[in-house]
Amino acid sequence: MDIKWRNWLKKGWRAAALAPILLLGGCAHNPYWIFDPKGIMAKTNLFYMIVDVVIMGAIVGLTALLVVWFMWRYQKGKNRGKYDPHWSHSNTIEVFVWGIPIIAVGFLSYFAVKGTFEINPYNPTVITHHMKPNGDPVEVDVIATDWQWLFVYPQYHMAVANELVLPVHTPVFFRLTSSAVTTTFFIPQLVGMIDVMPGMRTKNALLSDHAGEYQGIASDFAGAGTSWMTFKTKMVDKADFSQWVQKVQQAPGSMTYASFNRFAQPYIDVNHHVVYFSSVEQGLFDHVMTEVMRGKTWPIPPMMTENMVDYMKKQAAEHRD
Amino acid sequence: MSSHASTVDPKKAELWDTHHHTHDVISTRTLGYFLYLLSDGMLFATLFAAYGVLSYQHSYFGGPTPAEFVKPWYTFAQTIALFLSVLAYGFGMNALKHKNKSGLINGMLAAFVLGVVFLVLDIHDMNHLYSMGITLASSGGMSAFIVLTQVHATHIFFGLIWILVMIAQVMTKGFTEETVGRLLTLRMFWHLQAVIWVFVYIFVYLWGYIS
Amino acid sequence: MLVDLPGGWSPLLGRLAWSQIPYANPILAPLFVAVVIGAIIVLGLITYYGKWTYLWKEWLTTVDHKKLGVMYIIIGLVMLFRGFIDGLMIRTQQVWAVGPHSSGVFGSLHGYLTPFHFGQVYSAHGLIMILLAATPLLVGFMNIIVPIQIGARDMAYPYLNALGLWITAAAAALIMISLFVGDFAHNGWFEYAPIFEMQYSPGVGVDYWIWTLQLVALGTTLGGINILATVIKMRAPGMTWGKLPIFVWASLSANVIALTSFPALQVALGLVAADRYLGAHFFTAGMGGNLMLYTNLFWIWGHPEVYFVILPAFGMMSEIFPTFSEKPLFGYITMVLASMAIAGVSWLVWLHHFFTMGAGPYVNTAFSVATMLVGIPTGVKVFNWAFTMYRGRLTFNAAMLWAIGALFLLLIGGMTGMMLAIPAINYMVHNSVFVVAHFHSMLLVIVYAIFGSVLYWFPKVFGFKLDEFWAKTMFWLFSAGTALVFVPMYMLGFMGMTRRLEYVFNTGWQSYLDVMEFGIVVYTLSVLAFFILLYVSVRDHAKNRVGADAWGTSRSLEWMTHSPVPFYNFAVLPHINERDEVAWRRQHGIDNVRPEHYDDIHMPNNTGVAIILGGLTFVLGFALTWRIWWLCIVSLLAIIVLMIIRSFRGDPGYIVTGAELQRMEEEAYRREAQIADSHHSHPVSGGVVGNAMAYQRNDSSKRL
Ligand code: HEA
Ligand code: HEA
Ligand code: CUA
Ligand SMILES: [Cu+2]
């Protein structure tokens, strides 16, 4: 995979644009996740952000300076500039006033179109155009519940709740759905957002060359447990990944639709519980989607977090912790 | 060119309104009412859009579709009733031009009765659906079908009340600036509801029947 | 037909029960007591001073557009204050509930608000700020200024105007009462499908949200119709479209948006209500519903709505800049075109609020480009303001400072908006506090323009100026607060912090949150400064009285009539010769020419119907929220019957005779002359002398 990445980098000016940020990213603990991308999707996004900020920043910055200058020059009583009480029109200025934004928007539109195709979650050309013909991407089916994440690895017939482990240098393709309400799947340093909706399937993809641990977030409000609906994403070497897969495959739990039915009950994941399921019902993802389309819901008890401390006690008492 | 050059001679300029302008009450009113109808039209446009989105096969979710219960001739009768009602209203307004009070009241009464016929047919139709177990809750498609048609029916209902009120006002007050203005705005309202009905008939009933 | 409700329902009280009153809540209960005590004090004072008749006759039943406007503005300010308290609560929760080791009180695990309450706070904050603070404030100013600026005696439909006000008041009352009776929606100000469905939001919160918004939509639509018709029909003789003051143009374009977009919201809400009340399946995930339909419908309204609120603000800025630059607005025609263009394009961009929903790249780019197009006319506006200052003579008084602040905020908000408009960037910052910072930059443009306008038009409405020192103090405190809250927020956005977090999972963000908390304290000081400003100005009002042209450099028609504006606005309607009529008359020394002859004029009567109808819509909204069916029917019937009765009675209006007018006018002129005299003997700093003098200074300064 990294050959492709270098190919992509050949467009040197892109690298140049990214360079200062990569320096920033080199710091040990850069808290600016968006400026410190570790996956090709996030990197591409950052590139467009820089382009946009450079173009817009130039115009907006100059405008601000212009205004400040006028404020200084034409302040009453300071006699710095000529006062012309009737001057209120100039065709030359009008041309610039309309022309500059039009040209700028033209440029930006070009990048907007290009960027959208490159990181299109359904077919991100930054990943797919450079994939080896026989590459073996990892597939993950993501099911969001109220308020947990279930990551199904259909290739390995296993599933993990609330933790995502992926190999580096390997394209990863996600299919996503929700059993409850709409939320958004987001790993700031690896891949941008995509909505996760009940009864529907969306897709996303990522590719990273940097082993490490990254924060995953449910970034659209989905109810009381959203703030705790985070998950760790671990990018690991291929060897470590196989080892991890073996570990999960030996876990005791299994995930059928029946057990999913229990799993999907509203649950606030305060302690970031990670559970492994060594086996998963074939086609669980589609099964959940069909059930939801048939009208299946996992309703929320009225005012469930009116008193959250009590609620957590109840959750613990029911041994769901 | 540097500024908005003044063209009026200040020495001779007229500074105050000496012609004693009065505003035409009726045209101001009808304009306002036209603006309201614009927003009413947007309301229906949005409802049609919602219906469009929710009229695919899967929106009916395997349940009943309009094709199963729409009776085009029945709805056609509704269409005729509504159109005749608009026509009767038109006759009434024609009588207004000749300051013919009883002519106007007759026209309005006819419009009222025909409107009631429309509404009764609609209510009967809804009852029929209900007896077949089809409600708003049957499916997304049926929700859209029922809400769109019944929002229109609600407009008709309020239009009918308004017609009654206007008949009473013409009888008690005769043709004043106020009543004539209201008769004109009511006509606009009534016409718009008929026009919207055409869309409902074609895109909801007939289309639903065909597909 | 009706859906099954979780929890009880009784025919008499619907879902209402004692348990719905949060008497044990440690935050709400004391607040409730405070509100009750406050209300008793206010009512007591009114009774003590025997002001009830005055209140009823002069305010509650008035159809005078200026008084209605003032009441709109009071509602707006009170709701702004409420929204600010919500903002304070949001910030305090987030600075407290950081990391698993943070403490929790009042039944919450972290911080002091449970998820459920936190959700209500920001949902109410967003809804209130946009629709019950900014909107009434803007509508209030449009109400006061537009008729005077076009030389009309009132709005086209004075009674409808009063109705619009009282419906807005009903909406405000409904959302306020949700604090103490039941709860408010907790899924954000725009909610979302399917989280607002009964299964996920079983309480009455979403219902409060539906009916509050419906009332706002109704009130705003009525107001929009009124302003459009007023501008089209009521212009003074000679005021052609090319001479229309720029604020009127801005109001016009804004209300075109309101009129055409609010129906989409009303439908969206109606369909949500069908889902929640009748068990329909418009937006459910299953049973053939389509939850994305809601998102689309909401933003088809929601995006035009943000331009509906910013366009009048732009109009205000376009009035303030020329006055304090002492020259005409640069590029009047392009300014008008730009407003219209913004209004038009605002319809084509709604999808940028959900780029992440997974539409194909073609759809996304189409909306992305359309969104960026809005930047062009907006840029034109910014440049035109800049060139209005160019070759001007700038006075940096408080009103001007607010306008300039608005301009800079617009640059920042526009820059970040243009970032959000590109899907490749949006995917990283959507639903993050970066978006929150973007729209606060933009919405604060409105707040800045409004405070600028309060200062700018206050003397017109009340006849005296606000205190400059405290106005400036407030401005700087407010701006410091803005910087301290929203600069760190942008930074947190780049750190990946998402919005609506009631528990902050990353302790690394703590220091930024601390700075923001400090910012909110500074904001609080600015509110104090505002109260002092009001107090000091009212105390010293005798010193700060002004004549017709309060600033001496103003340009449009509202500055031609007396301050405060008499109830008939103009005794004799002016004939309009020029775009900036007042400036033109001043320039040619004919601003003191009085009409020779006063004719009788016709004015509308006061009416109590509007306020009663407003009260009934409140009852209806409340009954619908709690599903008290009998009360719904009763209030609906009462509304219909009352409307019919009113239509039978009509309003003949009354006549003010020419002689009476002449007496009142002469009185006003005498007062003005006195003010001018007193200003001669003790010049007030920055005070502007008589009208003619202001022009002469203009002329002599040409040598600069
Ligand atoms: C016009 C709109 C508007 C305005 C002005 C504001 C103003 C402010 N907002 Fe608000 N906000 C929204 C609209 C607005 N907001 C919306 C739509 C949301 C999204 C909600 C959602 O997610 O659903 C939001 C969300 C939001 C959040 C995000 C929560 C989250 O998602 O994480 C935060 C957090 O800090 C916040 C804070 C503030 C602050 C500190 C101000 C300050 O700027 C406030 C400053 C105001 C004052 C200082 C008051 C001055 C008042 C007076 C002087 C009047 C007093 C007079 C009398 C009583 C007569 N807002
Ligand atoms: C008054 C309110 C207001 C205004 C005026 C704007 C103006 C703009 N907004 Fe904003 N916006 C909101 C209020 C507003 N917005 C709100 C409330 C939300 C979120 C609601 C929620 O989720 O709760 C939002 C969200 C929002 C999003 C969705 C974010 C997301 O959720 O992912 C986007 C994306 O495109 C966006 C873009 C823009 C753009 C491009 C403009 C443009 O109009 C800006 C134009 C201005 C300029 C560009 C600056 C001046 C121009 C120049 C100096 C000339 C040079 C310019 C060019 C070269 C282009 N806005
Ligand atoms: Cu959006 Cu499914
Ligand atoms: Cu928008």
Coordinates of C-alpha atoms in Angstrom, one line a residue, chain C residues 416-630:
Chain C
T416 CA -15.4 29.3 8.4
G417 CA -18.7 29.0 6.5
M418 CA -16.7 28.7 3.3
M419 CA -14.7 25.9 4.9
L420 CA -17.8 24.0 6.0
A421 CA -19.2 24.4 2.5
I422 CA -16.5 22.1 1.1
P423 CA -17.5 18.5 1.7
A424 CA -13.9 17.3 2.1
I425 CA -13.5 19.7 5.0
N426 CA -17.0 19.4 6.3
Y427 CA -16.5 15.7 6.9
M428 CA -13.9 16.6 9.6
V429 CA -15.7 19.3 11.4
H430 CA -19.4 18.6 10.9
N431 CA -21.2 18.2 14.2
S432 CA -18.1 19.6 16.0
V433 CA -17.8 22.7 18.0
F434 CA -16.2 24.2 15.0
V435 CA -19.6 24.4 13.4
V436 CA -20.9 25.8 16.7
A437 CA -18.3 28.5 16.5
H438 CA -19.1 29.2 12.9
F439 CA -22.7 29.9 13.5
H440 CA -22.1 31.9 16.6
S441 CA -19.8 34.1 14.7
M442 CA -22.7 34.6 12.2
L443 CA -25.5 34.9 14.7
L444 CA -23.5 37.3 16.8
V445 CA -23.3 39.5 13.7
I446 CA -27.0 39.8 14.2
V447 CA -26.7 40.5 18.0
Y448 CA -24.0 43.1 17.2
A449 CA -26.2 44.7 14.6
I450 CA -29.1 44.7 17.0
F451 CA -27.2 46.4 19.8
G452 CA -25.9 48.9 17.3
S453 CA -29.5 49.6 16.2
V454 CA -30.7 49.9 19.8
L455 CA -28.2 52.7 20.3
Y456 CA -28.8 54.1 16.9
W457 CA -32.6 54.2 16.9
F458 CA -33.2 54.6 20.6
P459 CA -33.3 58.4 20.5
K460 CA -35.8 58.2 17.6
V461 CA -38.2 56.1 19.6
F462 CA -37.7 57.6 23.1
G463 CA -36.4 61.1 22.3
F464 CA -33.1 60.8 24.2
K465 CA -29.7 59.2 23.6
L466 CA -28.3 56.3 25.5
D467 CA -25.2 56.9 27.6
E468 CA -22.0 56.7 25.4
F469 CA -19.6 55.7 28.2
W470 CA -21.6 52.7 29.4
A471 CA -22.6 51.7 25.9
K472 CA -18.9 51.5 25.0
T473 CA -18.1 49.7 28.2
M474 CA -20.7 47.2 27.3
F475 CA -19.4 46.8 23.8
W476 CA -15.8 46.1 24.9
L477 CA -16.9 43.7 27.6
F478 CA -19.2 41.9 25.2
S479 CA -16.5 41.7 22.6
A480 CA -14.0 40.3 25.1
G481 CA -16.6 37.7 26.1
T482 CA -17.1 36.8 22.5
A483 CA -13.4 36.4 21.8
L484 CA -12.8 34.4 25.0
V485 CA -15.6 32.0 24.3
F486 CA -15.4 31.5 20.6
V487 CA -11.7 31.6 19.8
P488 CA -11.1 28.6 22.1
M489 CA -14.2 27.0 20.5
Y490 CA -12.7 27.2 17.1
M491 CA -9.5 25.6 18.4
L492 CA -11.4 22.8 20.1
G493 CA -13.0 22.2 16.8
F494 CA -9.6 21.5 15.3
M495 CA -9.0 19.2 18.1
G496 CA -12.0 17.1 17.2
M497 CA -14.3 18.1 20.0
T498 CA -17.9 17.3 18.9
R499 CA -20.9 19.4 19.9
R500 CA -23.6 18.7 22.5
L501 CA -21.3 16.9 24.9
E502 CA -22.6 16.9 28.4
Y503 CA -19.7 14.9 29.5
V504 CA -16.3 15.8 28.0
F505 CA -14.3 12.6 27.5
N506 CA -11.0 14.2 26.8
T507 CA -9.2 15.9 29.8
G508 CA -6.8 17.5 27.3
W509 CA -9.5 20.1 26.5
Q510 CA -9.8 21.3 30.1
S511 CA -7.7 24.5 29.8
Y512 CA -9.6 25.7 26.7
L513 CA -12.9 25.1 28.5
D514 CA -11.5 27.1 31.4
V515 CA -10.8 30.1 29.2
M516 CA -14.4 29.8 27.8
E517 CA -15.8 29.8 31.3
F518 CA -13.9 33.0 32.0
G519 CA -15.3 34.4 28.8
I520 CA -18.8 33.7 30.0
V521 CA -18.0 35.6 33.2
V522 CA -17.0 38.6 31.1
Y523 CA -20.2 38.3 29.2
T524 CA -22.0 38.5 32.5
L525 CA -20.3 41.7 33.2
S526 CA -21.4 43.0 29.8
V527 CA -25.0 42.3 30.8
L528 CA -24.5 44.2 34.0
A529 CA -23.1 47.1 31.9
F530 CA -26.2 47.0 29.8
F531 CA -28.4 47.3 32.9
I532 CA -26.2 50.2 34.2
L533 CA -26.5 51.7 30.7
L534 CA -30.2 51.7 30.9
Y535 CA -30.3 53.0 34.4
V536 CA -27.8 55.9 33.7
S537 CA -29.5 56.8 30.5
V538 CA -32.9 57.0 32.0
R539 CA -31.6 58.9 34.9
D540 CA -29.9 61.5 32.7
H541 CA -32.5 61.5 30.0
A542 CA -33.2 65.2 30.4
K543 CA -29.6 66.0 29.5
N544 CA -29.6 63.8 26.4
R545 CA -32.7 64.9 24.7
V546 CA -32.5 65.2 20.9
G547 CA -34.4 66.8 18.1
A548 CA -35.7 65.1 15.0
D549 CA -32.3 64.3 13.5
A550 CA -30.6 62.8 16.5
W551 CA -27.2 62.3 15.0
G552 CA -27.1 65.3 12.8
T553 CA -25.7 63.2 10.0
S554 CA -28.6 60.9 9.4
R555 CA -30.0 60.3 6.0
S556 CA -33.3 58.5 5.8
L557 CA -36.9 59.5 6.4
E558 CA -37.3 58.4 10.0
W559 CA -35.1 61.3 11.0
M560 CA -37.4 63.8 9.6
T561 CA -40.2 63.4 12.0
H562 CA -40.0 64.2 15.7
S563 CA -38.3 62.2 18.4
P564 CA -40.1 60.5 20.0
V565 CA -42.2 59.8 16.9
P566 CA -45.8 61.0 17.4
F567 CA -48.4 58.3 17.0
Y568 CA -49.3 59.5 13.5
N569 CA -45.6 59.5 12.3
F570 CA -46.0 62.4 9.9
A571 CA -48.6 65.1 10.3
V572 CA -48.4 65.6 6.6
L573 CA -46.8 62.9 4.5
P574 CA -43.5 64.0 3.0
H575 CA -43.0 64.1 -0.8
I576 CA -39.9 62.2 -1.6
N577 CA -37.4 63.7 -4.0
E578 CA -34.2 61.9 -3.3
R579 CA -32.8 58.6 -2.1
D580 CA -31.5 60.1 1.1
E581 CA -34.2 62.6 1.5
V582 CA -33.2 63.9 4.9
A583 CA -29.6 64.3 3.9
W584 CA -30.7 66.0 0.7
R585 CA -33.0 68.4 2.5
R586 CA -30.3 69.2 5.1
Q587 CA -27.8 69.8 2.3
H588 CA -30.0 72.3 0.6
G589 CA -31.1 74.0 3.8
I590 CA -34.7 73.1 3.3
D591 CA -34.9 70.7 6.3
N592 CA -36.7 73.3 8.3
V593 CA -39.5 73.9 5.8
R594 CA -42.8 73.0 7.5
P595 CA -46.0 72.0 5.8
E596 CA -48.3 74.9 5.3
H597 CA -51.5 73.1 5.9
Y598 CA -52.7 70.2 8.0
D599 CA -55.4 67.9 6.7
D600 CA -57.5 65.5 8.8
I601 CA -56.1 62.1 9.0
H602 CA -57.6 58.7 9.6
M603 CA -56.1 56.3 12.2
P604 CA -57.0 52.8 13.3
N605 CA -58.6 52.1 16.7
N606 CA -57.0 50.1 19.5
T607 CA -58.3 46.6 19.9
G608 CA -58.3 44.0 22.7
V609 CA -59.0 41.2 20.3
A610 CA -55.4 40.7 19.3
I611 CA -54.1 40.1 22.8
I612 CA -57.1 37.8 23.6
L613 CA -56.4 35.8 20.4
G614 CA -52.7 35.6 21.4
G615 CA -53.7 34.3 24.8
L616 CA -56.0 31.7 23.2
T617 CA -53.3 30.5 20.9
F618 CA -51.1 30.0 24.0
V619 CA -53.9 28.0 25.6
L620 CA -54.3 26.0 22.4
G621 CA -50.5 25.3 22.3
F622 CA -50.5 24.3 25.9
A623 CA -53.5 22.0 25.5
L624 CA -52.0 20.4 22.4
T625 CA -48.8 19.8 24.2
W626 CA -50.4 18.1 27.1
R627 CA -53.1 16.4 24.9
I628 CA -56.0 18.0 26.9
W629 CA -58.4 17.5 24.0
W630 CA -61.4 19.4 25.4

